[in-house]
Amino acid sequence: MPFNPFDFVNMDASLFENEWEKYRSFFEKFFNLNEKNLTQTRTIPIDLYQRQHDLLLVLEIPGLKDEKDIQLKVVGQTLIVEGEINRSYIPQEGEIVKSERKIGKFSRKMTIPVAFDSKKIHARYQNGLLEVRIPIIKSNQQDKIMVRFTER
């Protein structure tokens, strides 16, 4: 019997469903599709703009509901953004057919490359974007460092 690439059109759809079930766990593991992996901590995308008087960070974090879902803190020269996005609908066992929305814990650390005052940082969340404005401290003072010479 010669091979006809269009024979699959006439095949019973249940054959494909049975084959899919055999390979489902492989694909779930390979592409991290199971529920456990969907809730692992992930990194969020960020844009950084240096302007004349401040740095502007724009982080894409859709799905936050209020202040308790996100925390910002500064440790030394590092800005840390952490939080969690929860599902608005809790699925029952076996209901998830496909899940591409990013949920669960997220974290982002960014070293700030300029001198700044952490008490003057402003953050605003709107339409899934977090904007963080970090004012740059300009120093007109020049510190002269003395070089000490010693004999051996």
JSON list of C-alpha atoms in Angstrom, two decimals:
[
{"chain": "A", "resi": 1, "resn": "MET", "atom": "CA", "xyz": [0.00, 0.00, 0.00]},
{"chain": "A", "resi": 2, "resn": "PRO", "atom": "CA", "xyz": [1.60, 3.32, -1.04]},
{"chain": "A", "resi": 3, "resn": "PHE", "atom": "CA", "xyz": [2.16, 6.07, 1.53]},
{"chain": "A", "resi": 4, "resn": "ASN", "atom": "CA", "xyz": [-0.35, 8.90, 1.40]},
{"chain": "A", "resi": 5, "resn": "PRO", "atom": "CA", "xyz": [0.54, 11.86, 3.67]},
{"chain": "A", "resi": 6, "resn": "PHE", "atom": "CA", "xyz": [-3.15, 12.87, 3.87]},
{"chain": "A", "resi": 7, "resn": "ASP", "atom": "CA", "xyz": [-4.36, 9.54, 5.29]},
{"chain": "A", "resi": 8, "resn": "PHE", "atom": "CA", "xyz": [-4.37, 11.06, 8.80]},
{"chain": "A", "resi": 9, "resn": "VAL", "atom": "CA", "xyz": [-7.44, 13.14, 7.82]},
{"chain": "A", "resi": 10, "resn": "ASN", "atom": "CA", "xyz": [-9.54, 10.01, 7.64]},
{"chain": "A", "resi": 11, "resn": "MET", "atom": "CA", "xyz": [-8.23, 8.49, 10.89]},
{"chain": "A", "resi": 12, "resn": "ASP", "atom": "CA", "xyz": [-10.26, 8.29, 14.07]},
{"chain": "A", "resi": 13, "resn": "ALA", "atom": "CA", "xyz": [-9.50, 11.27, 16.39]},
{"chain": "A", "resi": 14, "resn": "SER", "atom": "CA", "xyz": [-9.48, 9.03, 19.47]},
{"chain": "A", "resi": 15, "resn": "LEU", "atom": "CA", "xyz": [-6.24, 7.43, 18.20]},
{"chain": "A", "resi": 16, "resn": "PHE", "atom": "CA", "xyz": [-4.50, 10.79, 18.51]},
{"chain": "A", "resi": 17, "resn": "GLU", "atom": "CA", "xyz": [-5.92, 11.34, 22.00]},
{"chain": "A", "resi": 18, "resn": "ASN", "atom": "CA", "xyz": [-4.58, 7.96, 23.14]},
{"chain": "A", "resi": 19, "resn": "GLU", "atom": "CA", "xyz": [-1.14, 8.70, 21.68]},
{"chain": "A", "resi": 20, "resn": "TRP", "atom": "CA", "xyz": [-1.08, 12.14, 23.32]},
{"chain": "A", "resi": 21, "resn": "GLU", "atom": "CA", "xyz": [-1.75, 10.63, 26.74]},
{"chain": "A", "resi": 22, "resn": "LYS", "atom": "CA", "xyz": [1.31, 8.39, 26.33]},
{"chain": "A", "resi": 23, "resn": "TYR", "atom": "CA", "xyz": [3.58, 11.39, 25.76]},
{"chain": "A", "resi": 24, "resn": "ARG", "atom": "CA", "xyz": [1.90, 14.03, 27.96]},
{"chain": "A", "resi": 25, "resn": "SER", "atom": "CA", "xyz": [4.19, 13.56, 30.96]},
{"chain": "A", "resi": 26, "resn": "PHE", "atom": "CA", "xyz": [7.28, 13.81, 28.75]},
{"chain": "A", "resi": 27, "resn": "PHE", "atom": "CA", "xyz": [6.14, 17.15, 27.30]},
{"chain": "A", "resi": 28, "resn": "GLU", "atom": "CA", "xyz": [5.07, 18.46, 30.71]},
{"chain": "A", "resi": 29, "resn": "LYS", "atom": "CA", "xyz": [8.53, 17.72, 32.13]},
{"chain": "A", "resi": 30, "resn": "PHE", "atom": "CA", "xyz": [10.42, 18.96, 29.07]},
{"chain": "A", "resi": 31, "resn": "PHE", "atom": "CA", "xyz": [8.52, 22.25, 28.77]},
{"chain": "A", "resi": 32, "resn": "ASN", "atom": "CA", "xyz": [7.91, 22.69, 32.52]},
{"chain": "A", "resi": 33, "resn": "LEU", "atom": "CA", "xyz": [4.14, 22.61, 32.04]},
{"chain": "A", "resi": 34, "resn": "ASN", "atom": "CA", "xyz": [3.09, 21.01, 35.30]},
{"chain": "A", "resi": 35, "resn": "GLU", "atom": "CA", "xyz": [1.52, 23.05, 38.11]},
{"chain": "A", "resi": 36, "resn": "LYS", "atom": "CA", "xyz": [4.56, 22.69, 40.40]},
{"chain": "A", "resi": 37, "resn": "ASN", "atom": "CA", "xyz": [6.88, 24.36, 37.88]},
{"chain": "A", "resi": 38, "resn": "LEU", "atom": "CA", "xyz": [4.41, 27.13, 37.08]},
{"chain": "A", "resi": 39, "resn": "THR", "atom": "CA", "xyz": [4.84, 28.54, 40.58]},
{"chain": "A", "resi": 40, "resn": "GLN", "atom": "CA", "xyz": [8.65, 28.66, 40.74]},
{"chain": "A", "resi": 41, "resn": "THR", "atom": "CA", "xyz": [10.32, 32.04, 41.27]},
{"chain": "A", "resi": 42, "resn": "ARG", "atom": "CA", "xyz": [10.95, 33.76, 37.98]},
{"chain": "A", "resi": 43, "resn": "THR", "atom": "CA", "xyz": [12.72, 36.85, 36.70]},
{"chain": "A", "resi": 44, "resn": "ILE", "atom": "CA", "xyz": [10.72, 39.75, 35.36]},
{"chain": "A", "resi": 45, "resn": "PRO", "atom": "CA", "xyz": [11.67, 41.85, 32.30]},
{"chain": "A", "resi": 46, "resn": "ILE", "atom": "CA", "xyz": [13.05, 45.32, 32.91]},
{"chain": "A", "resi": 47, "resn": "ASP", "atom": "CA", "xyz": [13.92, 48.44, 30.91]},
{"chain": "A", "resi": 48, "resn": "LEU", "atom": "CA", "xyz": [16.42, 50.92, 32.36]},
{"chain": "A", "resi": 49, "resn": "TYR", "atom": "CA", "xyz": [16.67, 54.55, 31.23]},
{"chain": "A", "resi": 50, "resn": "GLN", "atom": "CA", "xyz": [19.28, 57.01, 32.50]},
{"chain": "A", "resi": 51, "resn": "ARG", "atom": "CA", "xyz": [18.03, 60.56, 32.28]},
{"chain": "A", "resi": 52, "resn": "GLN", "atom": "CA", "xyz": [19.58, 63.84, 33.38]},
{"chain": "A", "resi": 53, "resn": "HIS", "atom": "CA", "xyz": [18.34, 63.80, 36.98]},
{"chain": "A", "resi": 54, "resn": "ASP", "atom": "CA", "xyz": [17.19, 60.24, 37.59]},
{"chain": "A", "resi": 55, "resn": "LEU", "atom": "CA", "xyz": [17.13, 56.62, 36.53]},
{"chain": "A", "resi": 56, "resn": "LEU", "atom": "CA", "xyz": [13.82, 55.21, 35.34]},
{"chain": "A", "resi": 57, "resn": "LEU", "atom": "CA", "xyz": [13.23, 51.48, 35.69]},
{"chain": "A", "resi": 58, "resn": "VAL", "atom": "CA", "xyz": [10.15, 49.99, 34.02]},
{"chain": "A", "resi": 59, "resn": "LEU", "atom": "CA", "xyz": [9.29, 46.44, 35.05]},
{"chain": "A", "resi": 60, "resn": "GLU", "atom": "CA", "xyz": [6.60, 44.37, 33.34]},
{"chain": "A", "resi": 61, "resn": "ILE", "atom": "CA", "xyz": [4.55, 42.64, 36.06]},
{"chain": "A", "resi": 62, "resn": "PRO", "atom": "CA", "xyz": [0.95, 42.07, 34.96]},
{"chain": "A", "resi": 63, "resn": "GLY", "atom": "CA", "xyz": [-1.56, 40.70, 37.44]},
{"chain": "A", "resi": 64, "resn": "LEU", "atom": "CA", "xyz": [-0.76, 42.52, 40.69]},
{"chain": "A", "resi": 65, "resn": "LYS", "atom": "CA", "xyz": [-3.83, 43.48, 42.71]},
{"chain": "A", "resi": 66, "resn": "ASP", "atom": "CA", "xyz": [-2.48, 45.73, 45.52]},
{"chain": "A", "resi": 67, "resn": "GLU", "atom": "CA", "xyz": [0.51, 46.71, 47.68]},
{"chain": "A", "resi": 68, "resn": "LYS", "atom": "CA", "xyz": [0.67, 43.38, 49.48]},
{"chain": "A", "resi": 69, "resn": "ASP", "atom": "CA", "xyz": [1.57, 41.61, 46.22]},
{"chain": "A", "resi": 70, "resn": "ILE", "atom": "CA", "xyz": [4.92, 43.43, 45.81]},
{"chain": "A", "resi": 71, "resn": "GLN", "atom": "CA", "xyz": [7.87, 44.58, 47.92]},
{"chain": "A", "resi": 72, "resn": "LEU", "atom": "CA", "xyz": [10.69, 46.95, 46.95]},
{"chain": "A", "resi": 73, "resn": "LYS", "atom": "CA", "xyz": [13.80, 47.38, 49.06]},
{"chain": "A", "resi": 74, "resn": "VAL", "atom": "CA", "xyz": [17.30, 48.76, 48.71]},
{"chain": "A", "resi": 75, "resn": "VAL", "atom": "CA", "xyz": [20.30, 46.92, 50.12]},
{"chain": "A", "resi": 76, "resn": "GLY", "atom": "CA", "xyz": [23.51, 48.88, 49.54]},
{"chain": "A", "resi": 77, "resn": "GLN", "atom": "CA", "xyz": [23.54, 49.73, 45.82]},
{"chain": "A", "resi": 78, "resn": "THR", "atom": "CA", "xyz": [21.03, 46.99, 44.92]},
{"chain": "A", "resi": 79, "resn": "LEU", "atom": "CA", "xyz": [17.31, 47.48, 44.30]},
{"chain": "A", "resi": 80, "resn": "ILE", "atom": "CA", "xyz": [15.32, 44.31, 45.03]},
{"chain": "A", "resi": 81, "resn": "VAL", "atom": "CA", "xyz": [11.80, 43.79, 43.64]},
{"chain": "A", "resi": 82, "resn": "GLU", "atom": "CA", "xyz": [9.93, 40.74, 44.93]},
{"chain": "A", "resi": 83, "resn": "GLY", "atom": "CA", "xyz": [6.34, 39.61, 44.99]},
{"chain": "A", "resi": 84, "resn": "GLU", "atom": "CA", "xyz": [3.76, 37.08, 43.96]},
{"chain": "A", "resi": 85, "resn": "ILE", "atom": "CA", "xyz": [1.04, 36.95, 41.32]},
{"chain": "A", "resi": 86, "resn": "ASN", "atom": "CA", "xyz": [-1.91, 34.75, 42.26]},
{"chain": "A", "resi": 87, "resn": "ARG", "atom": "CA", "xyz": [-4.53, 33.21, 40.04]},
{"chain": "A", "resi": 88, "resn": "SER", "atom": "CA", "xyz": [-7.89, 34.94, 39.98]},
{"chain": "A", "resi": 89, "resn": "TYR", "atom": "CA", "xyz": [-9.47, 31.53, 39.33]},
{"chain": "A", "resi": 90, "resn": "ILE", "atom": "CA", "xyz": [-8.39, 28.43, 41.23]},
{"chain": "A", "resi": 91, "resn": "PRO", "atom": "CA", "xyz": [-8.62, 25.44, 38.85]},
{"chain": "A", "resi": 92, "resn": "GLN", "atom": "CA", "xyz": [-9.81, 22.03, 39.99]},
{"chain": "A", "resi": 93, "resn": "GLU", "atom": "CA", "xyz": [-7.74, 18.90, 39.44]},
{"chain": "A", "resi": 94, "resn": "GLY", "atom": "CA", "xyz": [-7.43, 18.19, 35.72]},
{"chain": "A", "resi": 95, "resn": "GLU", "atom": "CA", "xyz": [-9.05, 21.43, 34.54]},
{"chain": "A", "resi": 96, "resn": "ILE", "atom": "CA", "xyz": [-5.89, 23.01, 33.15]},
{"chain": "A", "resi": 97, "resn": "VAL", "atom": "CA", "xyz": [-5.58, 22.24, 29.46]},
{"chain": "A", "resi": 98, "resn": "LYS", "atom": "CA", "xyz": [-3.05, 24.97, 28.74]},
{"chain": "A", "resi": 99, "resn": "SER", "atom": "CA", "xyz": [-1.53, 27.59, 31.03]},
{"chain": "A", "resi": 100, "resn": "GLU", "atom": "CA", "xyz": [0.74, 30.30, 29.64]},
{"chain": "A", "resi": 101, "resn": "ARG", "atom": "CA", "xyz": [0.05, 33.13, 32.09]},
{"chain": "A", "resi": 102, "resn": "LYS", "atom": "CA", "xyz": [2.90, 33.81, 34.46]},
{"chain": "A", "resi": 103, "resn": "ILE", "atom": "CA", "xyz": [1.84, 33.27, 38.05]},
{"chain": "A", "resi": 104, "resn": "GLY", "atom": "CA", "xyz": [3.65, 32.69, 41.32]},
{"chain": "A", "resi": 105, "resn": "LYS", "atom": "CA", "xyz": [6.65, 34.30, 42.91]},
{"chain": "A", "resi": 106, "resn": "PHE", "atom": "CA", "xyz": [8.90, 36.69, 41.04]},
{"chain": "A", "resi": 107, "resn": "SER", "atom": "CA", "xyz": [12.13, 38.45, 41.89]},
{"chain": "A", "resi": 108, "resn": "ARG", "atom": "CA", "xyz": [14.50, 40.92, 40.30]},
{"chain": "A", "resi": 109, "resn": "LYS", "atom": "CA", "xyz": [17.71, 42.43, 41.66]},
{"chain": "A", "resi": 110, "resn": "MET", "atom": "CA", "xyz": [19.36, 45.38, 39.97]},
{"chain": "A", "resi": 111, "resn": "THR", "atom": "CA", "xyz": [22.61, 47.04, 40.94]},
{"chain": "A", "resi": 112, "resn": "ILE", "atom": "CA", "xyz": [22.19, 50.79, 40.62]},
{"chain": "A", "resi": 113, "resn": "PRO", "atom": "CA", "xyz": [25.32, 52.14, 38.87]},
{"chain": "A", "resi": 114, "resn": "VAL", "atom": "CA", "xyz": [25.12, 55.72, 40.23]},
{"chain": "A", "resi": 115, "resn": "ALA", "atom": "CA", "xyz": [24.97, 57.46, 43.61]},
{"chain": "A", "resi": 116, "resn": "PHE", "atom": "CA", "xyz": [21.35, 57.84, 44.76]},
{"chain": "A", "resi": 117, "resn": "ASP", "atom": "CA", "xyz": [19.24, 58.67, 47.81]},
{"chain": "A", "resi": 118, "resn": "SER", "atom": "CA", "xyz": [17.11, 55.63, 48.67]},
{"chain": "A", "resi": 119, "resn": "LYS", "atom": "CA", "xyz": [14.69, 57.79, 50.69]},
{"chain": "A", "resi": 120, "resn": "LYS", "atom": "CA", "xyz": [13.67, 59.71, 47.53]},
{"chain": "A", "resi": 121, "resn": "ILE", "atom": "CA", "xyz": [12.85, 56.69, 45.33]},
{"chain": "A", "resi": 122, "resn": "HIS", "atom": "CA", "xyz": [9.30, 56.75, 43.97]},
{"chain": "A", "resi": 123, "resn": "ALA", "atom": "CA", "xyz": [7.41, 53.75, 42.59]},
{"chain": "A", "resi": 124, "resn": "ARG", "atom": "CA", "xyz": [4.10, 53.61, 40.73]},
{"chain": "A", "resi": 125, "resn": "TYR", "atom": "CA", "xyz": [2.18, 50.61, 39.39]},
{"chain": "A", "resi": 126, "resn": "GLN", "atom": "CA", "xyz": [-0.30, 51.05, 36.54]},
{"chain": "A", "resi": 127, "resn": "ASN", "atom": "CA", "xyz": [-1.59, 48.81, 33.74]},
{"chain": "A", "resi": 128, "resn": "GLY", "atom": "CA", "xyz": [0.83, 45.97, 34.54]},
{"chain": "A", "resi": 129, "resn": "LEU", "atom": "CA", "xyz": [3.94, 48.17, 34.58]},
{"chain": "A", "resi": 130, "resn": "LEU", "atom": "CA", "xyz": [5.92, 49.15, 37.65]},
{"chain": "A", "resi": 131, "resn": "GLU", "atom": "CA", "xyz": [7.81, 52.45, 37.20]},
{"chain": "A", "resi": 132, "resn": "VAL", "atom": "CA", "xyz": [10.60, 53.14, 39.68]},
{"chain": "A", "resi": 133, "resn": "ARG", "atom": "CA", "xyz": [12.25, 56.58, 39.65]},
{"chain": "A", "resi": 134, "resn": "ILE", "atom": "CA", "xyz": [15.62, 56.80, 41.36]},
{"chain": "A", "resi": 135, "resn": "PRO", "atom": "CA", "xyz": [17.00, 60.35, 41.72]},
{"chain": "A", "resi": 136, "resn": "ILE", "atom": "CA", "xyz": [20.70, 60.66, 40.92]},
{"chain": "A", "resi": 137, "resn": "ILE", "atom": "CA", "xyz": [22.89, 62.47, 43.45]},
{"chain": "A", "resi": 138, "resn": "LYS", "atom": "CA", "xyz": [25.26, 64.78, 41.61]},
{"chain": "A", "resi": 139, "resn": "SER", "atom": "CA", "xyz": [28.39, 65.61, 43.54]},
{"chain": "A", "resi": 140, "resn": "ASN", "atom": "CA", "xyz": [30.18, 68.86, 42.72]},
{"chain": "A", "resi": 141, "resn": "GLN", "atom": "CA", "xyz": [32.72, 68.14, 45.41]},
{"chain": "A", "resi": 142, "resn": "GLN", "atom": "CA", "xyz": [36.04, 66.73, 44.28]},
{"chain": "A", "resi": 143, "resn": "ASP", "atom": "CA", "xyz": [37.85, 64.73, 46.86]},
{"chain": "A", "resi": 144, "resn": "LYS", "atom": "CA", "xyz": [41.61, 64.97, 46.65]},
{"chain": "A", "resi": 145, "resn": "ILE", "atom": "CA", "xyz": [43.39, 61.85, 47.71]},
{"chain": "A", "resi": 146, "resn": "MET", "atom": "CA", "xyz": [46.87, 62.25, 49.11]},
{"chain": "A", "resi": 147, "resn": "VAL", "atom": "CA", "xyz": [49.49, 59.75, 48.08]},
{"chain": "A", "resi": 148, "resn": "ARG", "atom": "CA", "xyz": [51.88, 58.80, 50.86]},
{"chain": "A", "resi": 149, "resn": "PHE", "atom": "CA", "xyz": [55.44, 57.93, 49.87]},
{"chain": "A", "resi": 150, "resn": "THR", "atom": "CA", "xyz": [57.47, 55.67, 52.08]},
{"chain": "A", "resi": 151, "resn": "GLU", "atom": "CA", "xyz": [61.02, 54.48, 51.90]},
{"chain": "A", "resi": 152, "resn": "ARG", "atom": "CA", "xyz": [61.69, 50.79, 51.70]}
]
